[in-house]
Amino acid sequence: MRTASVVWAGMVLCSGCVLASLAASESRRAGHSNVGTSVSQLENGYQDRWWKDAVVYQVYPRSFKDSNGDGIGDLKGITSELDYIQKLGVSVVWLSPHYDSPNADNGYDIRDYRKVMAEFGSMDDFDALLKGIKQRHMRLILDLVVNHTSDENYWFVESRKSKDNPYRNYYIWRAGQDGGPPNNWTSFFSGSAWKFDPATNEYYLHYFADKQPDLNWDNPKVRQEVYGIMKFWLDKGVDGFRMDVIPFVSKVPGLPNYPSSYEGRVQYFYTTGPHLHEYLQEMNKEVLAKYDVMTVGEAFGVTLEQTPMFVDERRHELNMIFNFDAVRLDQDNGRWLGWKLPDLKAIYARQDRELDKHSWNTIFLSNHDNPRLVSAFGDDSATNRVASAKLLATMILSLKGTAFIYQGDELGMTNYPFRDINEFDDIQAKNGWTADVLTGKYTAGQYLANLRKTSRDNARTPMQWDDTASAGFTSAPKAWLAVNPNFPAINAKQEMNDPASVYNYYRQMIELRKKTPALVYGDYQDLDPANANIFAYTRSISKTAYLVVLNFSGQAATYVLPSSLKAGKLELGNLGLAEEETDRLHLKPWEARVYQVAHQPSGASRY
Ligand code: TEU
Ligand code: CA
């Protein structure tokens, strides 16, 4: 094993452009702008960019850390834990919405885009957070929620006043049809996507809650307002945006009924507006191109095949998007079905096939809209939680794409044991109860069983900092959402002190990714797509290659490598150092290993 590592190291030294590009990203990390500077090209044709080798950590402010004892997380709380985030080794923080909001959908309903939510603090607190992030050589991206606003936003307050109000055309208003809404469009939070407004006897469109009216992007004034908001925050020094449901902004002309083939999957219809790419290119030209920023579009309803249309660098739209194929693999239209490993592999293979060297994308399996990573894709039982959480970290941090980690997943936090609908805060869960249980479509038991698997609130319970009351999240008697009762065993303090913790494994894996260009940019090859339990793949660039082997099962398994391939030095394993094995790997339950590939005398770089 040791000899192989020497061979590999020698190859890296030969590989000049890999090193040059590392130096380039180091200098940018130190705060130098990338605008106008040349970008180096890697040997497999990819351009090196800071946002490609970034590891992003998502903070959901309401649930991260409460500084003033009101039970609600806030910006000062985040600032007080920046050392924790930095220690993990991540390079970018994505902050879920921190803007002024009446919180119908936890900040995804914005009342004032230029103000900080009072519960989260002040603009001074925001500036201090940004400064603290920069001081630690990290970057900050904000959540840009501009498909819709809050109904309490000034524009909407004006818009609903009269048909000739100057803001009327900022939103989408229509007369009803036959005593009902203008068409059959449905909201993601149950029921019609139209709400009748008695002031003017018309309906307004809302893809989400009725307190989230959709903006009319076909009105150039609306687009200019959005660009103004973006510049306001970029001029403060933020490093980019995650753009909420951005492919929904262009509406289908004439607002026709969606065809029945879209029943239960309207997201694929809402992404078909004809001006979407034109608007993204305009946004890029007017705003993004003027800054060194990172953009990631949340692309619910966009297929992997359509992805290059958004992210091919020659189109000047976005840097990457979130497709939902992997994260929602276990669900169909909100119903939990379970999932199979070959189907997950097929998604990563398709992503790799559909995107060439001009395109880039994300790797993520969790966020604030989905259940906990280890509960959904690993095994959160006492026996396997730690190993499977580490295995998932290994995978997410060794696949091609910018890696996204959601707060608490680095601790292996789990789903919450919900028993009653009153334990939920999420508007999606509550509206669904009215629409699906009170109408008799599902029994309460069925609905709750499904929510335990799928609810967004699983991921929104407070961050578990230590084993004191409320997991150290708040000094209030009660946090805004219940703390998971497993906090005495699963918390940051305990894990930071335990070298074998999930947290310390994330640190190691992030460090390995950061120093290993092959794990970021390397060509991807799945060695055994049909294998139901083992996920094995290589990442190779130039003559350096890594092998990742993951046992996605609670049983021991033997994996025999293809004859052309030999495992070299074991870089990292989630169950510690394994026996020296080069071609027959004996894996324990949920074991994950990252090897250097032993040098092949033939010089083959594909296996
Ligand atoms: O989510 C978009 C989205 O469509 C889904 O993730 C949604 O939450 C739901 O699960 C559909 O089944 C974004 C935000 O991430 C989410 O928190 C917001 O509620 C939503 O947009 C509206 O802004
Ligand atoms: Ca607070």
PDB file of N, CA, C and O and ligand atoms in Angstrom, residues 66-74 119, ligand 2:
ATOM      1  N   ASP A  66     -29.605  30.185  18.993  1.00  0.00           N
ATOM      2  CA  ASP A  66     -30.330  31.339  19.544  1.00  0.00           C
ATOM      3  C   ASP A  66     -29.415  32.098  20.497  1.00  0.00           C
ATOM      4  O   ASP A  66     -28.902  31.519  21.449  1.00  0.00           O
ATOM      5  N   SER A  67     -29.225  33.398  20.254  1.00  0.00           N
ATOM      6  CA  SER A  67     -28.304  34.155  21.116  1.00  0.00           C
ATOM      7  C   SER A  67     -29.020  34.935  22.218  1.00  0.00           C
ATOM      8  O   SER A  67     -28.393  35.361  23.178  1.00  0.00           O
ATOM      9  N   ASN A  68     -30.336  35.172  22.069  1.00  0.00           N
ATOM     10  CA  ASN A  68     -30.980  36.075  23.031  1.00  0.00           C
ATOM     11  C   ASN A  68     -32.121  35.428  23.824  1.00  0.00           C
ATOM     12  O   ASN A  68     -32.926  36.113  24.433  1.00  0.00           O
ATOM     13  N   GLY A  69     -32.200  34.113  23.762  1.00  0.00           N
ATOM     14  CA  GLY A  69     -33.116  33.411  24.649  1.00  0.00           C
ATOM     15  C   GLY A  69     -34.592  33.533  24.299  1.00  0.00           C
ATOM     16  O   GLY A  69     -35.439  33.337  25.166  1.00  0.00           O
ATOM     17  N   ASP A  70     -34.920  33.818  23.024  1.00  0.00           N
ATOM     18  CA  ASP A  70     -36.343  33.838  22.647  1.00  0.00           C
ATOM     19  C   ASP A  70     -36.778  32.530  21.985  1.00  0.00           C
ATOM     20  O   ASP A  70     -37.902  32.416  21.491  1.00  0.00           O
ATOM     21  N   GLY A  71     -35.872  31.569  21.911  1.00  0.00           N
ATOM     22  CA  GLY A  71     -36.228  30.255  21.355  1.00  0.00           C
ATOM     23  C   GLY A  71     -36.067  30.160  19.844  1.00  0.00           C
ATOM     24  O   GLY A  71     -36.344  29.120  19.252  1.00  0.00           O
ATOM     25  N   ILE A  72     -35.617  31.267  19.235  1.00  0.00           N
ATOM     26  CA  ILE A  72     -35.476  31.320  17.773  1.00  0.00           C
ATOM     27  C   ILE A  72     -34.012  31.609  17.420  1.00  0.00           C
ATOM     28  O   ILE A  72     -33.422  32.566  17.946  1.00  0.00           O
ATOM     29  N   GLY A  73     -33.470  30.815  16.540  1.00  0.00           N
ATOM     30  CA  GLY A  73     -32.089  31.050  16.106  1.00  0.00           C
ATOM     31  C   GLY A  73     -31.963  32.420  15.466  1.00  0.00           C
ATOM     32  O   GLY A  73     -32.937  32.981  14.972  1.00  0.00           O
ATOM     33  N   ASP A  74     -30.746  32.972  15.465  1.00  0.00           N
ATOM     34  CA  ASP A  74     -30.568  34.337  14.946  1.00  0.00           C
ATOM     35  C   ASP A  74     -29.150  34.525  14.416  1.00  0.00           C
ATOM     36  O   ASP A  74     -28.304  33.635  14.542  1.00  0.00           O
ATOM     37  N   GLU A 119     -36.631  39.032  14.079  1.00  0.00           N
ATOM     38  CA  GLU A 119     -36.325  37.904  14.965  1.00  0.00           C
ATOM     39  C   GLU A 119     -34.862  37.447  14.831  1.00  0.00           C
ATOM     40  O   GLU A 119     -34.310  36.839  15.732  1.00  0.00           O
TER      41      GLU A 119
HETATM   42 CA    CA B   2     -33.138  34.560  19.076  1.00  0.00          CA
END
